[in-house]
């Protein structure tokens, strides 16, 4: 009897330790505001992606941890899943291991290039029309051209990620990812084919394994990045960026990028782009400013100028206002959109939890 009681006490103590070494966190944010674009009615929308996430780690001993992260993205004005056509865990769904070697993960998430380049853009890499992250900064590039219409342009499904330790070699970090060739149900892509015989028929597999690489450097007030990526239709993209805290209140940043669509464009396959940005803190507020240009071969340039302001009400809540002008907007086919100049205005509130 005494042995049984001792065994039960031991198991109970062990279970308590195991529970204490497992941490699960619920997090997210809600961003909603009024938005007005040229030739569109006033609407309620978002400046940042709205997220609800679950992430956790388990201590496996000897410095090794198991980890997972699931992230839902939703629309603030309707409460529906983002864009109504994206998967439930659109933000990410990854599981992996972390140790002295760094971190490895499997599943769905931002590509290393997309995750890195967003940190060198004045609007924090948010998918807002006032910012530069989703179009001009990446020279109109998409990481997943064979996914269904309306999918996010900066994530991979069916991927494997590796991140080195954050301070590898005195401030350097290396990040890499590769995805399988699996078909994801996308629409046909004409490319160098025809509408009746597209280069990539509907629900095509990738013609080559997509891969993405990035390297970052952080040392005091100076940071820099370099990235290279090839997507499922063998479009190639590279970018360089840098940032410096010129004063305690002023941060300056710049990026340059090039996209090569030679595998799917018969003519004028290259697009160049650059962005210059700044953030200036004034008390609890922050001024955001940026100017950028996207220059496709044989097509008009897209030029953008944006100005914004954020005011922190607390560590987790801020209000914002933005104004942006984007001129001569070209689409994926390098043809002008209509209208060719769009003025964007927004005002709203963002709360993190």
mmCIF file of C-alpha atoms in Angstrom, residues 11-301:
data_model
loop_
_atom_site.group_PDB
_atom_site.id
_atom_site.type_symbol
_atom_site.label_atom_id
_atom_site.label_comp_id
_atom_site.label_asym_id
_atom_site.label_seq_id
_atom_site.Cartn_x
_atom_site.Cartn_y
_atom_site.Cartn_z
ATOM 1 C CA UNK A 11 3.712 10.304 -10.840
ATOM 2 C CA UNK A 12 1.729 13.268 -9.611
ATOM 3 C CA UNK A 13 4.880 15.266 -8.970
ATOM 4 C CA UNK A 14 6.272 14.320 -12.402
ATOM 5 C CA UNK A 15 3.022 15.370 -14.093
ATOM 6 C CA UNK A 16 3.197 18.705 -12.305
ATOM 7 C CA UNK A 17 6.764 19.283 -13.507
ATOM 8 C CA UNK A 18 5.874 18.304 -17.085
ATOM 9 C CA UNK A 19 2.915 20.694 -17.010
ATOM 10 C CA UNK A 20 5.097 23.496 -15.667
ATOM 11 C CA UNK A 21 7.553 22.994 -18.510
ATOM 12 C CA UNK A 22 4.838 23.356 -21.182
ATOM 13 C CA UNK A 23 3.733 26.886 -22.068
ATOM 14 C CA UNK A 24 0.796 27.782 -24.334
ATOM 15 C CA UNK A 25 -0.052 31.372 -25.231
ATOM 16 C CA UNK A 26 -3.164 32.866 -26.825
ATOM 17 C CA UNK A 27 -2.441 36.119 -28.648
ATOM 18 C CA UNK A 28 -3.721 38.335 -31.420
ATOM 19 C CA UNK A 29 -4.810 41.790 -32.458
ATOM 20 C CA UNK A 30 -7.865 43.633 -33.740
ATOM 21 C CA UNK A 31 -7.471 46.514 -36.176
ATOM 22 C CA UNK A 32 -10.437 48.403 -37.596
ATOM 23 C CA UNK A 33 -10.885 51.809 -39.177
ATOM 24 C CA UNK A 34 -12.494 53.919 -41.870
ATOM 25 C CA UNK A 35 -10.957 53.670 -45.356
ATOM 26 C CA UNK A 36 -11.500 55.835 -48.436
ATOM 27 C CA UNK A 37 -9.889 55.193 -51.824
ATOM 28 C CA UNK A 38 -10.294 57.034 -55.127
ATOM 29 C CA UNK A 39 -13.570 56.063 -56.898
ATOM 30 C CA UNK A 40 -14.648 53.881 -53.942
ATOM 31 C CA UNK A 41 -17.170 54.539 -51.200
ATOM 32 C CA UNK A 42 -16.177 55.000 -47.569
ATOM 33 C CA UNK A 43 -15.816 51.579 -45.924
ATOM 34 C CA UNK A 44 -14.831 49.964 -42.650
ATOM 35 C CA UNK A 45 -11.700 47.897 -43.076
ATOM 36 C CA UNK A 46 -8.245 47.282 -41.646
ATOM 37 C CA UNK A 47 -4.723 48.634 -41.726
ATOM 38 C CA UNK A 48 -3.069 45.537 -40.196
ATOM 39 C CA UNK A 49 -3.954 41.872 -40.598
ATOM 40 C CA UNK A 50 -6.286 40.797 -37.775
ATOM 41 C CA UNK A 51 -5.037 37.678 -36.045
ATOM 42 C CA UNK A 52 -5.972 35.137 -33.403
ATOM 43 C CA UNK A 53 -3.103 32.823 -32.579
ATOM 44 C CA UNK A 54 -2.068 29.929 -30.392
ATOM 45 C CA UNK A 55 1.586 29.108 -29.806
ATOM 46 C CA UNK A 56 3.425 26.963 -27.355
ATOM 47 C CA UNK A 57 6.661 25.289 -26.369
ATOM 48 C CA UNK A 58 7.520 22.155 -24.436
ATOM 49 C CA UNK A 59 10.868 21.633 -22.723
ATOM 50 C CA UNK A 60 12.259 18.274 -23.890
ATOM 51 C CA UNK A 61 15.466 18.521 -21.876
ATOM 52 C CA UNK A 62 19.113 19.056 -22.856
ATOM 53 C CA UNK A 63 18.278 22.472 -24.343
ATOM 54 C CA UNK A 64 15.757 21.029 -26.829
ATOM 55 C CA UNK A 65 12.203 22.356 -27.158
ATOM 56 C CA UNK A 66 9.169 21.315 -29.173
ATOM 57 C CA UNK A 67 7.116 24.223 -30.526
ATOM 58 C CA UNK A 68 3.952 24.922 -32.486
ATOM 59 C CA UNK A 69 2.031 27.943 -33.787
ATOM 60 C CA UNK A 70 -1.444 28.254 -35.293
ATOM 61 C CA UNK A 71 -2.727 31.614 -36.538
ATOM 62 C CA UNK A 72 -6.183 32.535 -37.818
ATOM 63 C CA UNK A 73 -6.699 35.764 -39.777
ATOM 64 C CA UNK A 74 -10.133 37.361 -39.935
ATOM 65 C CA UNK A 75 -11.995 40.416 -41.201
ATOM 66 C CA UNK A 76 -12.799 43.014 -38.503
ATOM 67 C CA UNK A 77 -16.021 44.354 -40.052
ATOM 68 C CA UNK A 78 -17.740 40.979 -40.584
ATOM 69 C CA UNK A 79 -15.930 38.529 -38.297
ATOM 70 C CA UNK A 80 -15.403 36.126 -41.213
ATOM 71 C CA UNK A 81 -12.178 34.332 -42.141
ATOM 72 C CA UNK A 82 -9.878 36.686 -44.080
ATOM 73 C CA UNK A 83 -11.077 37.275 -47.675
ATOM 74 C CA UNK A 84 -13.710 34.521 -47.129
ATOM 75 C CA UNK A 85 -11.708 32.172 -49.387
ATOM 76 C CA UNK A 86 -8.536 31.521 -47.420
ATOM 77 C CA UNK A 87 -7.805 28.566 -45.131
ATOM 78 C CA UNK A 88 -8.745 28.722 -41.446
ATOM 79 C CA UNK A 89 -5.117 28.936 -40.336
ATOM 80 C CA UNK A 90 -4.150 31.357 -43.119
ATOM 81 C CA UNK A 91 -1.555 33.144 -40.980
ATOM 82 C CA UNK A 92 0.489 30.046 -40.222
ATOM 83 C CA UNK A 93 0.328 26.470 -39.010
ATOM 84 C CA UNK A 94 3.758 25.106 -38.098
ATOM 85 C CA UNK A 95 5.312 22.588 -35.734
ATOM 86 C CA UNK A 96 9.003 22.081 -35.060
ATOM 87 C CA UNK A 97 12.006 21.843 -32.767
ATOM 88 C CA UNK A 98 14.352 24.460 -31.299
ATOM 89 C CA UNK A 99 17.785 24.085 -29.752
ATOM 90 C CA UNK A 100 21.357 25.310 -29.873
ATOM 91 C CA UNK A 101 21.345 24.551 -33.618
ATOM 92 C CA UNK A 102 18.524 27.044 -34.218
ATOM 93 C CA UNK A 103 14.934 26.256 -35.180
ATOM 94 C CA UNK A 104 13.319 23.892 -37.720
ATOM 95 C CA UNK A 105 9.612 23.929 -38.608
ATOM 96 C CA UNK A 106 7.162 22.245 -40.998
ATOM 97 C CA UNK A 107 3.836 23.536 -42.321
ATOM 98 C CA UNK A 108 2.621 26.915 -43.598
ATOM 99 C CA UNK A 109 4.031 30.390 -42.975
ATOM 100 C CA UNK A 110 5.800 33.483 -44.307
ATOM 101 C CA UNK A 111 8.782 32.791 -46.540
ATOM 102 C CA UNK A 112 12.140 33.917 -45.072
ATOM 103 C CA UNK A 113 12.439 36.667 -47.695
ATOM 104 C CA UNK A 114 8.959 38.018 -46.980
ATOM 105 C CA UNK A 115 9.458 37.880 -43.223
ATOM 106 C CA UNK A 116 12.820 39.650 -43.440
ATOM 107 C CA UNK A 117 11.989 42.415 -45.918
ATOM 108 C CA UNK A 118 8.951 43.589 -43.918
ATOM 109 C CA UNK A 119 11.209 44.828 -41.108
ATOM 110 C CA UNK A 120 12.789 47.391 -43.487
ATOM 111 C CA UNK A 121 9.564 49.171 -44.450
ATOM 112 C CA UNK A 122 8.205 52.207 -42.520
ATOM 113 C CA UNK A 123 4.707 50.736 -42.021
ATOM 114 C CA UNK A 124 6.174 47.741 -40.076
ATOM 115 C CA UNK A 125 5.514 45.374 -43.004
ATOM 116 C CA UNK A 126 1.730 45.717 -42.567
ATOM 117 C CA UNK A 127 -0.474 44.818 -45.570
ATOM 118 C CA UNK A 128 -1.974 48.310 -45.751
ATOM 119 C CA UNK A 129 -2.419 50.283 -48.971
ATOM 120 C CA UNK A 130 -0.637 53.166 -47.240
ATOM 121 C CA UNK A 131 2.490 51.038 -46.912
ATOM 122 C CA UNK A 132 4.868 49.544 -49.470
ATOM 123 C CA UNK A 133 5.274 45.933 -48.313
ATOM 124 C CA UNK A 134 2.809 44.046 -50.526
ATOM 125 C CA UNK A 135 3.651 45.650 -53.882
ATOM 126 C CA UNK A 136 6.328 48.303 -54.399
ATOM 127 C CA UNK A 137 8.900 46.956 -51.906
ATOM 128 C CA UNK A 138 8.788 43.486 -53.511
ATOM 129 C CA UNK A 139 8.639 44.787 -57.125
ATOM 130 C CA UNK A 140 5.166 43.249 -57.591
ATOM 131 C CA UNK A 141 6.457 39.748 -56.770
ATOM 132 C CA UNK A 142 4.277 36.920 -55.396
ATOM 133 C CA UNK A 143 5.681 33.959 -53.467
ATOM 134 C CA UNK A 144 2.849 31.581 -54.413
ATOM 135 C CA UNK A 145 1.519 32.164 -57.964
ATOM 136 C CA UNK A 146 -0.058 28.693 -58.233
ATOM 137 C CA UNK A 147 -2.355 29.056 -55.208
ATOM 138 C CA UNK A 148 -6.088 29.865 -55.636
ATOM 139 C CA UNK A 149 -7.107 33.420 -56.523
ATOM 140 C CA UNK A 150 -7.303 35.640 -53.449
ATOM 141 C CA UNK A 151 -4.608 33.752 -51.553
ATOM 142 C CA UNK A 152 -1.941 35.592 -49.619
ATOM 143 C CA UNK A 153 1.064 36.456 -51.788
ATOM 144 C CA UNK A 154 3.760 36.079 -49.129
ATOM 145 C CA UNK A 155 3.303 32.594 -47.619
ATOM 146 C CA UNK A 156 4.011 28.996 -48.528
ATOM 147 C CA UNK A 157 2.090 25.859 -47.705
ATOM 148 C CA UNK A 158 3.875 22.483 -47.565
ATOM 149 C CA UNK A 159 7.153 24.071 -46.503
ATOM 150 C CA UNK A 160 10.226 23.338 -44.365
ATOM 151 C CA UNK A 161 11.950 26.223 -42.508
ATOM 152 C CA UNK A 162 15.328 26.609 -40.832
ATOM 153 C CA UNK A 163 16.380 29.627 -38.739
ATOM 154 C CA UNK A 164 19.872 29.845 -37.311
ATOM 155 C CA UNK A 165 20.409 31.251 -33.792
ATOM 156 C CA UNK A 166 19.643 34.994 -33.703
ATOM 157 C CA UNK A 167 23.191 36.132 -32.883
ATOM 158 C CA UNK A 168 25.142 33.784 -35.099
ATOM 159 C CA UNK A 169 28.586 35.257 -35.922
ATOM 160 C CA UNK A 170 28.263 38.583 -34.114
ATOM 161 C CA UNK A 171 24.802 39.765 -35.098
ATOM 162 C CA UNK A 172 24.211 37.707 -38.246
ATOM 163 C CA UNK A 173 21.262 35.332 -38.693
ATOM 164 C CA UNK A 174 20.552 33.012 -41.633
ATOM 165 C CA UNK A 175 17.045 31.835 -42.595
ATOM 166 C CA UNK A 176 16.076 29.309 -45.269
ATOM 167 C CA UNK A 177 12.974 27.506 -46.499
ATOM 168 C CA UNK A 178 12.013 25.081 -49.254
ATOM 169 C CA UNK A 179 8.540 23.928 -50.326
ATOM 170 C CA UNK A 180 7.335 20.806 -52.079
ATOM 171 C CA UNK A 181 5.953 20.803 -55.631
ATOM 172 C CA UNK A 182 2.465 19.852 -54.417
ATOM 173 C CA UNK A 183 -0.528 21.344 -56.273
ATOM 174 C CA UNK A 184 -2.655 23.694 -54.163
ATOM 175 C CA UNK A 185 -5.734 24.102 -56.380
ATOM 176 C CA UNK A 186 -4.747 27.284 -58.185
ATOM 177 C CA UNK A 187 -6.211 28.666 -61.389
ATOM 178 C CA UNK A 188 -4.491 28.273 -64.758
ATOM 179 C CA UNK A 189 -1.514 30.561 -65.435
ATOM 180 C CA UNK A 190 -1.150 31.466 -69.121
ATOM 181 C CA UNK A 191 2.498 32.582 -68.969
ATOM 182 C CA UNK A 192 4.249 31.854 -72.263
ATOM 183 C CA UNK A 193 1.379 29.543 -73.303
ATOM 184 C CA UNK A 194 -2.082 30.453 -74.581
ATOM 185 C CA UNK A 195 -5.521 30.686 -73.001
ATOM 186 C CA UNK A 196 -6.414 27.300 -74.525
ATOM 187 C CA UNK A 197 -3.031 25.749 -73.650
ATOM 188 C CA UNK A 198 -1.721 27.626 -70.585
ATOM 189 C CA UNK A 199 1.864 27.189 -69.457
ATOM 190 C CA UNK A 200 0.535 26.039 -66.061
ATOM 191 C CA UNK A 201 -2.930 24.400 -66.268
ATOM 192 C CA UNK A 202 -5.338 24.651 -63.328
ATOM 193 C CA UNK A 203 -4.160 22.862 -60.158
ATOM 194 C CA UNK A 204 -0.627 22.545 -61.523
ATOM 195 C CA UNK A 205 2.308 21.373 -59.480
ATOM 196 C CA UNK A 206 5.357 23.626 -59.262
ATOM 197 C CA UNK A 207 7.840 23.172 -62.096
ATOM 198 C CA UNK A 208 10.676 23.436 -59.529
ATOM 199 C CA UNK A 209 10.851 23.343 -55.752
ATOM 200 C CA UNK A 210 10.352 26.893 -54.422
ATOM 201 C CA UNK A 211 13.073 28.063 -52.047
ATOM 202 C CA UNK A 212 13.824 31.222 -50.083
ATOM 203 C CA UNK A 213 16.962 32.513 -48.346
ATOM 204 C CA UNK A 214 17.645 35.560 -46.205
ATOM 205 C CA UNK A 215 20.463 36.884 -44.053
ATOM 206 C CA UNK A 216 20.139 39.668 -41.498
ATOM 207 C CA UNK A 217 22.631 41.704 -39.489
ATOM 208 C CA UNK A 218 21.779 43.598 -36.294
ATOM 209 C CA UNK A 219 24.402 45.489 -34.330
ATOM 210 C CA UNK A 220 23.340 48.458 -32.206
ATOM 211 C CA UNK A 221 21.760 51.195 -34.331
ATOM 212 C CA UNK A 222 22.581 49.486 -37.661
ATOM 213 C CA UNK A 223 20.730 46.619 -39.353
ATOM 214 C CA UNK A 224 20.878 45.144 -42.851
ATOM 215 C CA UNK A 225 19.383 42.340 -44.924
ATOM 216 C CA UNK A 226 19.885 40.388 -48.145
ATOM 217 C CA UNK A 227 17.335 37.952 -49.575
ATOM 218 C CA UNK A 228 16.808 35.694 -52.582
ATOM 219 C CA UNK A 229 13.765 33.630 -53.553
ATOM 220 C CA UNK A 230 12.492 31.458 -56.415
ATOM 221 C CA UNK A 231 8.782 30.641 -56.538
ATOM 222 C CA UNK A 232 6.776 27.733 -57.977
ATOM 223 C CA UNK A 233 6.861 29.103 -61.565
ATOM 224 C CA UNK A 234 10.600 29.834 -61.352
ATOM 225 C CA UNK A 235 10.302 33.598 -60.997
ATOM 226 C CA UNK A 236 13.447 34.888 -59.277
ATOM 227 C CA UNK A 237 13.588 37.731 -56.772
ATOM 228 C CA UNK A 238 16.364 39.366 -54.770
ATOM 229 C CA UNK A 239 16.535 42.341 -52.429
ATOM 230 C CA UNK A 240 18.969 44.335 -50.309
ATOM 231 C CA UNK A 241 18.011 46.585 -47.411
ATOM 232 C CA UNK A 242 19.403 48.608 -44.553
ATOM 233 C CA UNK A 243 18.276 50.710 -41.599
ATOM 234 C CA UNK A 244 19.948 53.019 -39.093
ATOM 235 C CA UNK A 245 18.780 54.764 -35.945
ATOM 236 C CA UNK A 246 20.242 58.151 -36.859
ATOM 237 C CA UNK A 247 19.114 59.536 -33.482
ATOM 238 C CA UNK A 248 17.207 57.935 -30.583
ATOM 239 C CA UNK A 249 13.990 59.240 -32.190
ATOM 240 C CA UNK A 250 14.726 58.923 -35.915
ATOM 241 C CA UNK A 251 15.020 55.672 -37.894
ATOM 242 C CA UNK A 252 15.910 55.705 -41.603
ATOM 243 C CA UNK A 253 15.552 52.697 -43.925
ATOM 244 C CA UNK A 254 15.918 51.739 -47.576
ATOM 245 C CA UNK A 255 15.404 48.682 -49.813
ATOM 246 C CA UNK A 256 16.187 47.809 -53.430
ATOM 247 C CA UNK A 257 14.688 44.805 -55.247
ATOM 248 C CA UNK A 258 14.618 43.070 -58.631
ATOM 249 C CA UNK A 259 12.185 40.496 -60.013
ATOM 250 C CA UNK A 260 12.896 38.301 -63.053
ATOM 251 C CA UNK A 261 9.857 36.603 -64.642
ATOM 252 C CA UNK A 262 11.807 35.225 -67.578
ATOM 253 C CA UNK A 263 10.294 31.743 -67.206
ATOM 254 C CA UNK A 264 6.711 32.999 -67.746
ATOM 255 C CA UNK A 265 7.161 36.320 -69.630
ATOM 256 C CA UNK A 266 8.303 36.207 -73.252
ATOM 257 C CA UNK A 267 9.156 39.926 -73.258
ATOM 258 C CA UNK A 268 10.165 42.535 -70.654
ATOM 259 C CA UNK A 269 10.447 40.094 -67.756
ATOM 260 C CA UNK A 270 12.307 42.289 -65.250
ATOM 261 C CA UNK A 271 10.976 44.694 -62.642
ATOM 262 C CA UNK A 272 13.074 46.929 -60.389
ATOM 263 C CA UNK A 273 11.905 48.725 -57.258
ATOM 264 C CA UNK A 274 13.174 50.877 -54.406
ATOM 265 C CA UNK A 275 11.731 52.321 -51.197
ATOM 266 C CA UNK A 276 13.042 55.019 -48.848
ATOM 267 C CA UNK A 277 11.376 55.342 -45.455
ATOM 268 C CA UNK A 278 11.564 57.003 -42.067
ATOM 269 C CA UNK A 279 9.998 56.743 -38.613
ATOM 270 C CA UNK A 280 10.212 59.672 -36.178
ATOM 271 C CA UNK A 281 9.051 59.337 -32.570
ATOM 272 C CA UNK A 282 7.551 62.356 -30.806
ATOM 273 C CA UNK A 283 6.525 61.499 -27.252
ATOM 274 C CA UNK A 284 3.868 58.744 -27.425
ATOM 275 C CA UNK A 285 3.423 59.370 -31.163
ATOM 276 C CA UNK A 286 5.307 58.270 -34.259
ATOM 277 C CA UNK A 287 5.406 59.836 -37.739
ATOM 278 C CA UNK A 288 5.798 57.432 -40.689
ATOM 279 C CA UNK A 289 6.919 58.540 -44.145
ATOM 280 C CA UNK A 290 7.926 56.764 -47.313
ATOM 281 C CA UNK A 291 8.491 57.147 -51.034
ATOM 282 C CA UNK A 292 9.001 54.348 -53.542
ATOM 283 C CA UNK A 293 8.964 53.336 -57.181
ATOM 284 C CA UNK A 294 8.312 50.099 -59.103
ATOM 285 C CA UNK A 295 9.703 50.028 -62.645
ATOM 286 C CA UNK A 296 8.659 47.116 -64.921
ATOM 287 C CA UNK A 297 10.554 46.788 -68.213
ATOM 288 C CA UNK A 298 8.559 48.307 -71.066
ATOM 289 C CA UNK A 299 5.774 49.635 -68.822
ATOM 290 C CA UNK A 300 4.985 52.807 -66.856
ATOM 291 C CA UNK A 301 6.480 53.202 -63.404
#
